[in-house]
Coordinates of C-alpha atoms in Angstrom, one line a residue:
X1 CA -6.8 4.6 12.7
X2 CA -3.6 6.1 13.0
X3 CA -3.0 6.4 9.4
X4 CA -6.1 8.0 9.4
X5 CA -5.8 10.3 11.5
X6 CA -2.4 11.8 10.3
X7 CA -3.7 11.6 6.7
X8 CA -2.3 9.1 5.5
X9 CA -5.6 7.2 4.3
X10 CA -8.9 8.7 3.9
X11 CA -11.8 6.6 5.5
X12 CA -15.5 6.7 5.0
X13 CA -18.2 4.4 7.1
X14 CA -21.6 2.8 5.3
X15 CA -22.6 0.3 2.4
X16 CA -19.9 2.6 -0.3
X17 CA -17.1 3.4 2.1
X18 CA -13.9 2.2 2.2
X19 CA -10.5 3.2 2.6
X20 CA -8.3 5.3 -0.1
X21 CA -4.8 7.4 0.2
X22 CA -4.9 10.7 2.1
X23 CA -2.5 12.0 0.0
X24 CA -0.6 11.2 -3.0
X25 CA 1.9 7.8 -3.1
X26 CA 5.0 10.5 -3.9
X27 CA 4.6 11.5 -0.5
X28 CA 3.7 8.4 2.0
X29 CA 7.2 7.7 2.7
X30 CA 7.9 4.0 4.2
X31 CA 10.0 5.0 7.0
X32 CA 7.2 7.5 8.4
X33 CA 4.7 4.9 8.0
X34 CA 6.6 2.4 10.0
X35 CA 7.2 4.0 12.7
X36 CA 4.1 5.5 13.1
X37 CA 2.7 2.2 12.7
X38 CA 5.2 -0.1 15.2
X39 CA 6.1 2.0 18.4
X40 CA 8.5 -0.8 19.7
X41 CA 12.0 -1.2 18.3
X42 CA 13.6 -2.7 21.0
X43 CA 15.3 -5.4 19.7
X44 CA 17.3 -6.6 23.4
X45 CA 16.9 -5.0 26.6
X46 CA 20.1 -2.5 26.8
X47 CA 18.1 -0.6 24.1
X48 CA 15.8 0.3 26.3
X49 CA 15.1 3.4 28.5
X50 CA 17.0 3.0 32.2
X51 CA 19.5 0.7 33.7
X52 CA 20.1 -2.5 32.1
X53 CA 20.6 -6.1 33.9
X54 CA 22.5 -7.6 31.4
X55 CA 26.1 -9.3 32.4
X56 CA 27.1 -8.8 28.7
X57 CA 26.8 -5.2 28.3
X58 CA 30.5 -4.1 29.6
X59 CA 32.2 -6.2 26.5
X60 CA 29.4 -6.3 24.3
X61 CA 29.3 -4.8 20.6
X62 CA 26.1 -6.1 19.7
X63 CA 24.0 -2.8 21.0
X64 CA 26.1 -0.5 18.8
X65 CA 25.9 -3.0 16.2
X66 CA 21.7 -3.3 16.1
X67 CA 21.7 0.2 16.7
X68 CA 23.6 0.6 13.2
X69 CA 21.3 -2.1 11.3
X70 CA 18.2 0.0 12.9
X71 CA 19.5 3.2 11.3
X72 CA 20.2 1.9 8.0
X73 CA 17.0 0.0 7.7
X74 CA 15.3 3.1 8.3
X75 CA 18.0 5.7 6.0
X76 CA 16.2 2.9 3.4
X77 CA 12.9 3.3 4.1
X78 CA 13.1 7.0 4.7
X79 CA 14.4 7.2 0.9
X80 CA 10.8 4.9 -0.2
X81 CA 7.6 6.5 -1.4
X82 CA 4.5 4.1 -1.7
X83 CA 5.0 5.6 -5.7
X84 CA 8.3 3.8 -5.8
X85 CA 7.2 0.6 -5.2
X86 CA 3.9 0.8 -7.6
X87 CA 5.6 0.0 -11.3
X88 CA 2.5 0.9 -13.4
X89 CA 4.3 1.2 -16.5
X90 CA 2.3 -0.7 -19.2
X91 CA 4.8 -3.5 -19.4
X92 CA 5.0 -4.3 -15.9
X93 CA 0.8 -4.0 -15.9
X94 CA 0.4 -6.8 -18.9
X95 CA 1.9 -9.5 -16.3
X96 CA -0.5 -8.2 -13.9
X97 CA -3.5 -11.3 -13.3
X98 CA -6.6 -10.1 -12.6
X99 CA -8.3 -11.2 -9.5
X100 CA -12.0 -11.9 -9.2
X101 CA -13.9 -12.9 -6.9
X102 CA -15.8 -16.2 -7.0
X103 CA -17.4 -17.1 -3.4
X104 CA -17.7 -21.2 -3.2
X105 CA -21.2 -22.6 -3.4
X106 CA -22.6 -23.3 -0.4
X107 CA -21.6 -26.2 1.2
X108 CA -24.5 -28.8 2.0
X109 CA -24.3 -29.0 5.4
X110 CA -25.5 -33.0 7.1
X111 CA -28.4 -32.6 9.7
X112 CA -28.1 -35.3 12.5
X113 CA -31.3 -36.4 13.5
X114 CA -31.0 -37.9 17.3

């Protein structure tokens, strides 16, 4: 829904709707998707808003050190469009399978007659 509603997808209800892109792949970049998608980032509690309880935290590195790994993960992601990571170029689509869809035959089912 939140895609949705900041245009990311396009939805429609009833027997023919579905789900499509809001917008073109060259603009839906990764890093606004994620965090618009996954509100927590938190990885330990010093990250966190307020007053820590954490004995560590007046010789610890590892905050500054998480807080550096979160910004380059997302410096990565921020530099991603959904178009980069579609290859449609002919070559790359002739080792593409296609998928169909073939629902099993009903199973018999055993009736137990007490």
């Amino acid at each position: 829904m939140t895609l949705a509603a900041d245009g990311y997808l396009q939805t429609s209800r009833g027997r023919g709707g579905g789900i499509c892109l809001g917008r073109p792949a060259a603009q839906i970049v990764l890093g606004e998707v994620v965090r618009k998608t996954e509100t927590d980032f938190q990885m330990v509690e010093c990250f966190g808003e307020g007053q820590s309880h954490c004995a560590l935290l007046p010789a610890c590195h590892l905050k500054n050190v998480l807080a550096q790994a979160l910004e380059a993960f997302f410096a990565t992601l921020d530099g991603i469009t959904l178009a980069d990571l579609m290859d449609t170029t002919q070559a790359r689509m002739a080792t593409l399978q296609t998928l169909a869809f073939k629902p099993q035959a009903a199973r018999s089912r055993k009736v137990v007659m007490t």
